[in-house]
mmCIF file of C-alpha atoms in Angstrom:
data_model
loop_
_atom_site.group_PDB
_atom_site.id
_atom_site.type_symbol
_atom_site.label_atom_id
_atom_site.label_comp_id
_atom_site.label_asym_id
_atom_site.label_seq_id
_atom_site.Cartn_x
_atom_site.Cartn_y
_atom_site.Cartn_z
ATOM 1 C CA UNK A 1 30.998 38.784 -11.502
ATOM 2 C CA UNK A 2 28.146 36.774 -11.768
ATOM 3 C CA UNK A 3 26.721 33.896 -9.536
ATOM 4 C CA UNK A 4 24.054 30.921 -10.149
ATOM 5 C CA UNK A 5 22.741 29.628 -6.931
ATOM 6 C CA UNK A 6 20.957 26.339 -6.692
ATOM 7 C CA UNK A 7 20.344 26.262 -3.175
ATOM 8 C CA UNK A 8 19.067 22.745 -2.673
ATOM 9 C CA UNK A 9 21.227 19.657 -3.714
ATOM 10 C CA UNK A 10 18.783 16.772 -3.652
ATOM 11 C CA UNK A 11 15.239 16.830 -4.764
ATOM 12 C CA UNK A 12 13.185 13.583 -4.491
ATOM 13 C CA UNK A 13 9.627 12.888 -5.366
ATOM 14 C CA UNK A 14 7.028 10.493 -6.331
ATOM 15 C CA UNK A 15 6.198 10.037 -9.763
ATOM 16 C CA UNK A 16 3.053 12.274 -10.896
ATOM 17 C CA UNK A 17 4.126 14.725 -8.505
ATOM 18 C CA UNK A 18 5.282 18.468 -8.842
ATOM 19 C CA UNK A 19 8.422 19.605 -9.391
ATOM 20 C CA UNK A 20 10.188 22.643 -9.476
ATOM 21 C CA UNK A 21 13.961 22.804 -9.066
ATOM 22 C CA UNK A 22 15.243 26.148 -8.076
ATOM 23 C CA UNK A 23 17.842 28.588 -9.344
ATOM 24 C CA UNK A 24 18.964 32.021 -8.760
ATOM 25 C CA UNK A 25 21.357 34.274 -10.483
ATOM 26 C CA UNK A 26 22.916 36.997 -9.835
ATOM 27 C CA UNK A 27 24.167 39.638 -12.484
ATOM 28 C CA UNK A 28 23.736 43.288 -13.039
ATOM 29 C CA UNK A 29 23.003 43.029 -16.774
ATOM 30 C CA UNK A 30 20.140 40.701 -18.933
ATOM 31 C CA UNK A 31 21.853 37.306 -18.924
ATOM 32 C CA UNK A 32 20.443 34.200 -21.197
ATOM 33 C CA UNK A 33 19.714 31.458 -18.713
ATOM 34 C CA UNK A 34 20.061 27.766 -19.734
ATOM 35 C CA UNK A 35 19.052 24.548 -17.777
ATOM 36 C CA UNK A 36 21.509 21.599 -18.246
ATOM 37 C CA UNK A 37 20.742 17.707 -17.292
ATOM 38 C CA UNK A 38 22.873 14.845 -16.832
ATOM 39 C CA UNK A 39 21.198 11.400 -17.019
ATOM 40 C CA UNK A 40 22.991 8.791 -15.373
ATOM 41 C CA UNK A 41 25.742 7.071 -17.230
ATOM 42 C CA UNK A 42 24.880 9.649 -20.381
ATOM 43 C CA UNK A 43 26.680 13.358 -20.858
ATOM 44 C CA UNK A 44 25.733 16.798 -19.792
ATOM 45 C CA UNK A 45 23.635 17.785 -22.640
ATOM 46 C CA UNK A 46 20.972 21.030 -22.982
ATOM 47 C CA UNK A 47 17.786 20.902 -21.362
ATOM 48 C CA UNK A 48 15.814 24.329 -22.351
ATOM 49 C CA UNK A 49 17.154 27.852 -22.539
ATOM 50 C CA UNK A 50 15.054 30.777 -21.840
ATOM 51 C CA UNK A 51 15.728 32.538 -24.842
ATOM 52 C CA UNK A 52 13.432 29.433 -26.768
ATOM 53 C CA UNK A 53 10.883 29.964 -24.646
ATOM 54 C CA UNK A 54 10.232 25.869 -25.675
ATOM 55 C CA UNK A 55 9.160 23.190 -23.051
ATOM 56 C CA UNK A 56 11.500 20.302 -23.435
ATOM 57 C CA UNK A 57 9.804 16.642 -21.929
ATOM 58 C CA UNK A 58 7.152 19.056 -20.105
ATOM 59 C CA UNK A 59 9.736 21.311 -18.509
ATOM 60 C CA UNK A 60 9.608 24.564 -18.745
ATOM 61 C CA UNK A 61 11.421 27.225 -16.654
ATOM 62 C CA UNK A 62 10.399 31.055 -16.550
ATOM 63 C CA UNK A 63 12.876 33.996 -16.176
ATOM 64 C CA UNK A 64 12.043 36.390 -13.248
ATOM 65 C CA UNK A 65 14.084 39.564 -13.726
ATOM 66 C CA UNK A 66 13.065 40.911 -10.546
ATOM 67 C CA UNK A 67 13.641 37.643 -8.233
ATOM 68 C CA UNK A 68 16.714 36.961 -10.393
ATOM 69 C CA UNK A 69 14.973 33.555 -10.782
ATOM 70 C CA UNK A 70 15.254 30.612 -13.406
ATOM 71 C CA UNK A 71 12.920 27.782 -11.961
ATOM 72 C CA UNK A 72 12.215 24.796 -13.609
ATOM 73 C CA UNK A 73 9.493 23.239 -13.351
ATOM 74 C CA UNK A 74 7.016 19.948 -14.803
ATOM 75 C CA UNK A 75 3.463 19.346 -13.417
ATOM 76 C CA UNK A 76 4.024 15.771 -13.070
ATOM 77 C CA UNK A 77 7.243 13.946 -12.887
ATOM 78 C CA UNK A 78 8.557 10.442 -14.497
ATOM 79 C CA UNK A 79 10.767 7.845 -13.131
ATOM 80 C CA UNK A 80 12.988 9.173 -16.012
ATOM 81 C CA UNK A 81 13.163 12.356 -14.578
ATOM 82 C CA UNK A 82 15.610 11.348 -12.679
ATOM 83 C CA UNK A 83 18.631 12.860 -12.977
ATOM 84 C CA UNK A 84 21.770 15.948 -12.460
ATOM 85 C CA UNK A 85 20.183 19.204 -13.356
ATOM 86 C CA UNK A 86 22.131 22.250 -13.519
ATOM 87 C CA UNK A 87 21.627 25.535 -14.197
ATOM 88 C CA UNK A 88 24.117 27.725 -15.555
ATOM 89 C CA UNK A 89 24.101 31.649 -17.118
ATOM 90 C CA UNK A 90 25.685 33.336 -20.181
ATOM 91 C CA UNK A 91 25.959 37.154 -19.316
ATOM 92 C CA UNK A 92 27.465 38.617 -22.617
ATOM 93 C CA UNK A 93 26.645 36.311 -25.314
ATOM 94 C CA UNK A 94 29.351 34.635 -25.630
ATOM 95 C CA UNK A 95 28.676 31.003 -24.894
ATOM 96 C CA UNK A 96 30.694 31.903 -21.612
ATOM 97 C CA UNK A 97 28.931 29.604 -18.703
ATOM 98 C CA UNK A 98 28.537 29.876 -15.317
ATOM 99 C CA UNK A 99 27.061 26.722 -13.585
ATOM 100 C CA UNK A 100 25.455 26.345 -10.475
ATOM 101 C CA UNK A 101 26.261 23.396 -8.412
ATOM 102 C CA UNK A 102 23.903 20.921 -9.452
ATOM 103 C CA UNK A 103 20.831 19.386 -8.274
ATOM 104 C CA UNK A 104 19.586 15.878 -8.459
ATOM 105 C CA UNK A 105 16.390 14.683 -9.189
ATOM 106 C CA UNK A 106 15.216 11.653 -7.909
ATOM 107 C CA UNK A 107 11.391 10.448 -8.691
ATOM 108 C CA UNK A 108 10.351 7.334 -7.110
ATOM 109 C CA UNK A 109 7.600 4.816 -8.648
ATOM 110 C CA UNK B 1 32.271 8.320 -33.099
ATOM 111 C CA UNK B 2 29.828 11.929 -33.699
ATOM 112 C CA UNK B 3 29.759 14.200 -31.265
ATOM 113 C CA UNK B 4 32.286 15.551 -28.966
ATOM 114 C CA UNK B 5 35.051 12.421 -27.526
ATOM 115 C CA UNK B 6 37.683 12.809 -25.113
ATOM 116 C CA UNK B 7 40.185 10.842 -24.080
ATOM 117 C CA UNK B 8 41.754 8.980 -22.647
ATOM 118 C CA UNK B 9 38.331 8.181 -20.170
ATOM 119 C CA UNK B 10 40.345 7.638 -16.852
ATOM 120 C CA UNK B 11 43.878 8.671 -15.932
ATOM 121 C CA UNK B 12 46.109 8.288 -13.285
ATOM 122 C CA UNK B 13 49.236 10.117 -12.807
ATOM 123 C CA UNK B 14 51.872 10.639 -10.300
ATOM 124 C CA UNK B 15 52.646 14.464 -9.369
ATOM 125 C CA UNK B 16 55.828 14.723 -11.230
ATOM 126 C CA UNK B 17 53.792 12.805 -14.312
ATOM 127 C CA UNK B 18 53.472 15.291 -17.519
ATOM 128 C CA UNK B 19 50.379 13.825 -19.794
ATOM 129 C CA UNK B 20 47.828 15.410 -21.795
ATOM 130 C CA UNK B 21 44.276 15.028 -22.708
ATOM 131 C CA UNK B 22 42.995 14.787 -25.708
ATOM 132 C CA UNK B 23 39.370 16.575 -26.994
ATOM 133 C CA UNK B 24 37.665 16.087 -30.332
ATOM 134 C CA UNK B 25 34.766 17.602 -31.950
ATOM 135 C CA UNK B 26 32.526 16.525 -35.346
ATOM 136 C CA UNK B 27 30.148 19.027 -35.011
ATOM 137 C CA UNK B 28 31.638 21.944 -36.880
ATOM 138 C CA UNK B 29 31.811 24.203 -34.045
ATOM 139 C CA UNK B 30 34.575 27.071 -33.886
ATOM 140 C CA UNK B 31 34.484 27.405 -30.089
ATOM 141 C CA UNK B 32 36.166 24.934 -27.857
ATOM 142 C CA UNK B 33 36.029 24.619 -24.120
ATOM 143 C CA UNK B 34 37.361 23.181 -21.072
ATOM 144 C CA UNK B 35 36.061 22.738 -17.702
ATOM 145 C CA UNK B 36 36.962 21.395 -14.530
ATOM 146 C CA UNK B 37 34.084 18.849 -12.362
ATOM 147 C CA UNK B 38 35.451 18.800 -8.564
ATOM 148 C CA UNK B 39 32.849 17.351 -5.747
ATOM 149 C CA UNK B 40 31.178 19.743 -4.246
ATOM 150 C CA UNK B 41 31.853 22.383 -6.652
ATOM 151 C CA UNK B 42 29.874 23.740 -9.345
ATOM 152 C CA UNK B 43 31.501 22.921 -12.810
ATOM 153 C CA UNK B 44 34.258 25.755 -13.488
ATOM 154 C CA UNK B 45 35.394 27.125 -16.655
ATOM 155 C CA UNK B 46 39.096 26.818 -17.234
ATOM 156 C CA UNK B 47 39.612 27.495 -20.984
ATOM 157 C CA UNK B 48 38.179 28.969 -24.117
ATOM 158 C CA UNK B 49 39.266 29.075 -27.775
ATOM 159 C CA UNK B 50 37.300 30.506 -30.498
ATOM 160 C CA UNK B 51 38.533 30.061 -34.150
ATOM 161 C CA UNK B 52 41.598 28.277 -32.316
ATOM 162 C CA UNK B 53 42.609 31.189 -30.339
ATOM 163 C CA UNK B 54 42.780 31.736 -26.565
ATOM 164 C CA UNK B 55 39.804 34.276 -25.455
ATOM 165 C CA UNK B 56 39.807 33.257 -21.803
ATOM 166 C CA UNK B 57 41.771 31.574 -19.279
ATOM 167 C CA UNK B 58 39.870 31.655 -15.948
ATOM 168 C CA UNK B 59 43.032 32.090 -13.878
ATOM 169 C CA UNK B 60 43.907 28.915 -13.970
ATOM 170 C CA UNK B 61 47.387 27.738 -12.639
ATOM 171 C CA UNK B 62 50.184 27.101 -15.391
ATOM 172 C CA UNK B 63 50.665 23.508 -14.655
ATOM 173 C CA UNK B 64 47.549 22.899 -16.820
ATOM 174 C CA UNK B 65 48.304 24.060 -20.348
ATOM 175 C CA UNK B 66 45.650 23.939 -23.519
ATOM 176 C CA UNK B 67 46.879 23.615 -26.810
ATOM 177 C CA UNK B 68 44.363 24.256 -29.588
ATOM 178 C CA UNK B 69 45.651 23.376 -33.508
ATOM 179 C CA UNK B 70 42.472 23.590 -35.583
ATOM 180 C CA UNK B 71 39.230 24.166 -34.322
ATOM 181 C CA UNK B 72 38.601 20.125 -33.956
ATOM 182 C CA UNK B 73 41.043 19.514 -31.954
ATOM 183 C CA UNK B 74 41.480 20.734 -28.186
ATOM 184 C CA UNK B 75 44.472 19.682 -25.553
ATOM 185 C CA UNK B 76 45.004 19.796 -22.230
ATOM 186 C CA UNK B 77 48.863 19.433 -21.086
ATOM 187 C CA UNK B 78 49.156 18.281 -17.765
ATOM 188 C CA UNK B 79 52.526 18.867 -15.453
ATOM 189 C CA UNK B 80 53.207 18.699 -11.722
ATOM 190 C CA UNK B 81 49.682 18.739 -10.779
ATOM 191 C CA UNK B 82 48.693 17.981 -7.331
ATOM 192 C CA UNK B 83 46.534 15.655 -5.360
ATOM 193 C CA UNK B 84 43.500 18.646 -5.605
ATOM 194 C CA UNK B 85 43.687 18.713 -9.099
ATOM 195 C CA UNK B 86 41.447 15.591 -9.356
ATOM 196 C CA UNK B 87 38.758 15.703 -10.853
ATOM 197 C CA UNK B 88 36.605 15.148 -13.804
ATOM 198 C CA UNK B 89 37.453 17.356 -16.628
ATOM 199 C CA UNK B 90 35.233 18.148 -19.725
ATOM 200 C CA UNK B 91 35.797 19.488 -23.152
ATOM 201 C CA UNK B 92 32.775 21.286 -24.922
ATOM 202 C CA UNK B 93 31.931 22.747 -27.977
ATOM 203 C CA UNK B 94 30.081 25.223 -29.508
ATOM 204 C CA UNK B 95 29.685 27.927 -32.292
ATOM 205 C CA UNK B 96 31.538 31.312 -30.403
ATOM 206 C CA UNK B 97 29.157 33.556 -30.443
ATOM 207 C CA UNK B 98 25.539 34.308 -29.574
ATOM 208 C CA UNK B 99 23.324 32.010 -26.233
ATOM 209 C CA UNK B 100 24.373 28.701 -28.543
ATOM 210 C CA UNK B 101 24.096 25.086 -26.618
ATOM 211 C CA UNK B 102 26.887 23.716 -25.955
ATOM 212 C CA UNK B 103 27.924 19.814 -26.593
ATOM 213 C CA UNK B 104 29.499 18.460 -24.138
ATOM 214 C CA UNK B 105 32.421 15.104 -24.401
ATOM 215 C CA UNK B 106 32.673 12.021 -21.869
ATOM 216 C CA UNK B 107 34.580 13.405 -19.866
ATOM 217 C CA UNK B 108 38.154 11.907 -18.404
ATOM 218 C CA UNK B 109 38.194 11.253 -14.647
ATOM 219 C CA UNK B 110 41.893 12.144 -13.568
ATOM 220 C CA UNK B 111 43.365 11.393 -10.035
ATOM 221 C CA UNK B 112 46.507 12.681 -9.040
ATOM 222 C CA UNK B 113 48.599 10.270 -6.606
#
């Protein structure tokens, strides 16, 4: 079965700073990998997906097969930011997701 | 409303209460979804239906029963549930096949007295 691990549940930060919110999976196969954020008082909605290769609001997130790693990451963060990320995996293709448990972003002025 | 809507938003039932919730999509989608938000948990898939028919059921206990008529419409039928059965439950959407996004509703926060 597979697994997505975020192993840290708050991240907070001052604006202009790094981040990089972490997430592991853990599957046998070639999964797609997808980032999902919740704003607050809005709806879980799609972030960036690997297989797009895009960078969404100066995310991006890079898949390492061999760390079974989906980090995201933006060179300099905003106040809105600020938010419920999750990451979650979909192992055959067939819009099946698992999520991780979330992680929240919080980027101070 | 566009989009994916849910409701009703917040519900509160007794254990012997039967209700349902109610999920709607405009987006054209043939794959419909429901999952369950508990603190401290990651969100958990309960349900699946693609072109209206059940393709998963992630063990999921019978008190909670979908019903899925057309491909815009998505139920949840709730019976005897108990006091850890509240939570925050969402319906998405999607086309069934392929790494598609999926749209996600509202949500409806039920607690379970």
């Amino acid at each position: 079965a597979q697994r997505v691990t975020q192993p840290e549940k708050l991240l907070s930060v001052f604006k202009g700073a790094p981040v990089e919110l972490k997430c592991n999976y853990s599957y046998s196969g070639s999964p797609e990998l997808f980032w999902y954020v919740q704003y607050s008082r809005q709806r879980l909605q799609l972030l960036l997906r690997h297989i797009s290769r895009e960078s969404i609001k100066g995310f991006t997130a890079d898949l390492n097969k061999g760390e079974t790693s989906f980090h995201l990451k933006k060179p300099f963060a905003q106040e809105e930011d600020s938010a419920m990320y999750y990451c979650a995996l979909d192992a055959l293709a067939n819009s099946k997701l698992t999520f991780g448990k979330g992680i929240t972003l919080s980027v101070r002025p | 409303e566009t989009g994916v809507t849910q409701t009703p938003r917040h519900l509160v039932m007794g254990m012997t209460n039967k209700k349902s919730l109610k999920c709607e999509q405009h987006l054209g989608h043939n794959a419909m979804y429901w999952y369950k938000q508990s603190a401290k948990k990651p969100l958990e898939l309960m349900f699946v239906y693609n072109f209206k028919e059940q393709t998963e059921n992630n063990s999921v206990p019978s008190r909670f029963s979908p019903e899925c008529p057309n491909s815009s419409h998505l139920f949840l039928h709730l019976h005897t549930l108990q006091p850890e059965d509240s939570a925050l439950y969402l319906c998405a959407s999607s086309q069934p096949r392929g790494y598609n996004e999926q749209f996600f509703g509202p949500g409806t926060r039920l607690t379970v007295l």
